[in-house]
XYZ file of N, CA and C in Angstrom:
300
model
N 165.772 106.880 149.202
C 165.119 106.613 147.946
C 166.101 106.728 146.785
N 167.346 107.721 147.279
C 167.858 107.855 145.813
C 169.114 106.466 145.552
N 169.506 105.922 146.439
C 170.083 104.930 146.735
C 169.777 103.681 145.815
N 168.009 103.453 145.973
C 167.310 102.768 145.244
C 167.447 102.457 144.234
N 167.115 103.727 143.834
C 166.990 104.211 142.386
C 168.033 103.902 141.819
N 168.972 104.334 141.992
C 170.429 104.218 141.194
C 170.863 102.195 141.337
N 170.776 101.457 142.508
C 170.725 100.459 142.038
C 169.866 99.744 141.151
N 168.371 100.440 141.188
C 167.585 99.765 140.137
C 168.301 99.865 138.365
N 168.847 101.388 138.715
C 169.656 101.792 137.249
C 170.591 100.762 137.338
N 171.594 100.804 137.855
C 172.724 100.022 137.888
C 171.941 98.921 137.498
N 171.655 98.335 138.515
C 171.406 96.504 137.415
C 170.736 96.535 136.758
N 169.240 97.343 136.088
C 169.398 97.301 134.552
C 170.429 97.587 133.381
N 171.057 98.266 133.728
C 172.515 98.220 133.126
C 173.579 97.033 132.862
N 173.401 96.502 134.602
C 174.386 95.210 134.314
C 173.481 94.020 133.090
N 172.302 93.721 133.963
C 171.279 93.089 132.728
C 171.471 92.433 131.453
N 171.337 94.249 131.086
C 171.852 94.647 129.226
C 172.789 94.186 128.634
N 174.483 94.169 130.076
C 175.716 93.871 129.895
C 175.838 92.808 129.605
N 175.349 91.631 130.702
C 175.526 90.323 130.611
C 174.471 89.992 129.188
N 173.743 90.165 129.282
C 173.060 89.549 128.541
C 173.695 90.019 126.757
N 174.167 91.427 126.252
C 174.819 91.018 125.279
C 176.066 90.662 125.248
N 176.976 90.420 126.447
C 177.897 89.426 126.668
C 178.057 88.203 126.419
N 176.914 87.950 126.956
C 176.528 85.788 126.447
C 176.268 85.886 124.871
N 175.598 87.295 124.071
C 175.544 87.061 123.114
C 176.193 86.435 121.815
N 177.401 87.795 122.186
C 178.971 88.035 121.961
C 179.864 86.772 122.075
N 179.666 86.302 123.106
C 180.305 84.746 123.360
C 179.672 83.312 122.585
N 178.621 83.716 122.830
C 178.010 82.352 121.921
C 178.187 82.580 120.322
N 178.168 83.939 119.911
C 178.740 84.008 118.485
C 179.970 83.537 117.853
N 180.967 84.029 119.233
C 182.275 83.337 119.199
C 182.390 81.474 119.213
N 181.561 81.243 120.242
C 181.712 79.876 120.251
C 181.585 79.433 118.714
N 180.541 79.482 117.882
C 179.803 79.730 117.014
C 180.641 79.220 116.020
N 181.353 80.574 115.926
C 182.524 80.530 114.846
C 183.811 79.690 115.322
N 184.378 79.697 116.344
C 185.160 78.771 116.634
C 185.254 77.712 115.979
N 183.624 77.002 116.530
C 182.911 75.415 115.989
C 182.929 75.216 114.423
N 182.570 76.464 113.853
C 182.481 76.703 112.423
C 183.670 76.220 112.258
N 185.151 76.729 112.438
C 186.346 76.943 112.098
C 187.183 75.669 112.523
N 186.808 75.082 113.098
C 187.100 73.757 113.722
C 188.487 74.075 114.589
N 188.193 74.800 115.546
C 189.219 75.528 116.529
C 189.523 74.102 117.388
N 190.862 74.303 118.167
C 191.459 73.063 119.110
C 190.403 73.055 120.074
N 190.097 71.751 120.385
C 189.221 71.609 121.353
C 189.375 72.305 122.675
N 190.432 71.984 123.318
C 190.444 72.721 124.764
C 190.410 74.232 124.584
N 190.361 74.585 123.292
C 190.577 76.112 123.653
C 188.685 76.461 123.668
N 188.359 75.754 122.235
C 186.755 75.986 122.133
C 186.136 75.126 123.764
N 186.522 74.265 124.518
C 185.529 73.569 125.394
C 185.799 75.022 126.494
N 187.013 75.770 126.433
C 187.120 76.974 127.616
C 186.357 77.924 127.428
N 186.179 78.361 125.961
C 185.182 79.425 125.425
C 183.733 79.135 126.146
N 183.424 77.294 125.544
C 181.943 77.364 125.838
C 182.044 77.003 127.664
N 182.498 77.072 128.154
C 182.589 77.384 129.852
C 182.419 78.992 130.332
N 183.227 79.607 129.576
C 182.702 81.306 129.507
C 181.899 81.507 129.331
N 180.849 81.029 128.084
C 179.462 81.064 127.484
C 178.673 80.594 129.041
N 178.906 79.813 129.548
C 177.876 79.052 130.800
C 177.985 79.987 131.405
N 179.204 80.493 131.978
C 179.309 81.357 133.125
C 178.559 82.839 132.643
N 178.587 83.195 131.796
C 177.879 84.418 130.954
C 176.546 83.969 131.262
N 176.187 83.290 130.477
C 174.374 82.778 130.821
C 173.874 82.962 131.840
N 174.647 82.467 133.046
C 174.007 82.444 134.578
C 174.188 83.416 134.772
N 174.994 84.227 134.867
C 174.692 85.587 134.918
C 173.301 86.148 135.084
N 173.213 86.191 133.393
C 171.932 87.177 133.444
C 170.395 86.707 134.331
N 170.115 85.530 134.428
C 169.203 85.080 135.665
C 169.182 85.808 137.302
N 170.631 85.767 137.490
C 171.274 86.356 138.770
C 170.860 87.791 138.719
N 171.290 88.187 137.993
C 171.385 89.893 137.887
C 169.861 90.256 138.064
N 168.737 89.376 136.785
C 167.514 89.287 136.656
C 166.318 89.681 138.162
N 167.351 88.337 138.824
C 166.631 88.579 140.175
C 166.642 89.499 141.497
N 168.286 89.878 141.133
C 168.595 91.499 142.215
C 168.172 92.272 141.490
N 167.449 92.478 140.335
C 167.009 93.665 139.781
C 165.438 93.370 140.285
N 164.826 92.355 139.962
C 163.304 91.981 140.591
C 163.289 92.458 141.804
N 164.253 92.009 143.029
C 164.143 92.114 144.446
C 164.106 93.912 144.536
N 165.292 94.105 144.274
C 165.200 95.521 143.940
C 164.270 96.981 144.041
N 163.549 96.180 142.761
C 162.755 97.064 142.129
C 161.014 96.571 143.131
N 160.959 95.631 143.505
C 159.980 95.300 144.701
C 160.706 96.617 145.926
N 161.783 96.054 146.762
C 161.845 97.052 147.615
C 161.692 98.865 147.253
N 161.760 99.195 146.182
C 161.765 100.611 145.803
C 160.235 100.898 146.187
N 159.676 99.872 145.019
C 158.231 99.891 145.059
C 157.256 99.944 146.724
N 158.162 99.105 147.532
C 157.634 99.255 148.652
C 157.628 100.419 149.328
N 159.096 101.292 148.868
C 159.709 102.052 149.643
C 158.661 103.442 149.435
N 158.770 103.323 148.458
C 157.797 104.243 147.937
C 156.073 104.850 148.323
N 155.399 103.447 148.123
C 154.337 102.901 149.229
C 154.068 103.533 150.456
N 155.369 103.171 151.069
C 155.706 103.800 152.639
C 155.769 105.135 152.682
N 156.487 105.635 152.055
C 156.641 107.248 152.040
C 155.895 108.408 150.941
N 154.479 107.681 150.825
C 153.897 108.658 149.591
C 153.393 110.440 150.272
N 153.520 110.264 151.145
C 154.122 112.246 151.771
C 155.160 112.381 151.561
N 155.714 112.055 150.582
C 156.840 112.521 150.096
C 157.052 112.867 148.768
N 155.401 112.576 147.779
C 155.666 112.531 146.618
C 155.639 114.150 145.929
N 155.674 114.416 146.513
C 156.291 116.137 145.919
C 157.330 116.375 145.848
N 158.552 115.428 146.336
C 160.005 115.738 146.606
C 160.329 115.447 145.564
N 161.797 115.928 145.047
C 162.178 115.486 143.556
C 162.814 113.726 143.635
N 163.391 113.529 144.945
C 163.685 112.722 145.093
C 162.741 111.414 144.689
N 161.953 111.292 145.311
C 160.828 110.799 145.255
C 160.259 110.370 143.497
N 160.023 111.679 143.039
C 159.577 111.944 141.723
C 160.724 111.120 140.687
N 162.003 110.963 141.302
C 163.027 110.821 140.559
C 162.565 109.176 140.562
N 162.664 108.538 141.984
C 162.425 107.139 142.091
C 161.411 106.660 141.349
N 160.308 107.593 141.278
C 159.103 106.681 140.925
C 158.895 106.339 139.165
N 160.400 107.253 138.433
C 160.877 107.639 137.019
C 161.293 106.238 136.933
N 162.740 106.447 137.921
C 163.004 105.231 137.740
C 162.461 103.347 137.603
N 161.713 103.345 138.525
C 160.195 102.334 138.774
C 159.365 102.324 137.540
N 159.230 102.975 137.292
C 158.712 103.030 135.979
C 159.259 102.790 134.799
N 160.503 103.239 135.073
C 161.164 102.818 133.703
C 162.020 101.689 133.565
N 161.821 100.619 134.720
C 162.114 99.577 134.804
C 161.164 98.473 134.512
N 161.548 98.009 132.967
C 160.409 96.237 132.537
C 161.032 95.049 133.192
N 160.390 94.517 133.904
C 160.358 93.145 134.545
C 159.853 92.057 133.955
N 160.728 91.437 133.208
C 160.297 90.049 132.458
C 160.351 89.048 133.172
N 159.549 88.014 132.904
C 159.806 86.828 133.270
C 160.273 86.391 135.014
């Protein structure tokens, strides 16, 4: 269970990352475009920007799958919910929002 847990942490973490990563990048693109930067350098930026984007979908969905198996895991082993372990996972589960 605690295994779980900590990946559910972990990729809400990554999530957060990517996602104000693409932010960060598209601001840049942004200003680049503003600034009328050399093309090949701005067309490499907005290729970073793509690769940033997909990201966060990806991450989105090992955090969904994830947070289903915890949920299951949990399910399975509720004689266990007195353990801290347990108590810890079901923190975590909980404190994981699933959008979209």
């Amino acid at each position: 269970m605690r295994m779980d847990g900590l990946v559910c942490k972990r990729l809400v973490k990554e999530e957060i990352s990517y996602t104000n990563e693409a932010k960060a990048q598209e601001e840049k693109v942004q200003r680049m475009e503003a600034q009328a930067e050399d093309f090949y350098v701005l067309r490499k930026q907005k290729e970073v920007l793509q690769e940033s984007k997909m990201m966060v979908p990806d991450c989105h969905r090992r955090l969904a799958k994830a947070h289903a198996d915890l949920l299951q895991l949990l399910e399975t082993e509720e004689d266990l919910a007195e353990s801290e372990e347990y108590k810890e996972a079901r923190n975590v589960l909980d404190s994981v929002e699933l959008e979209g």
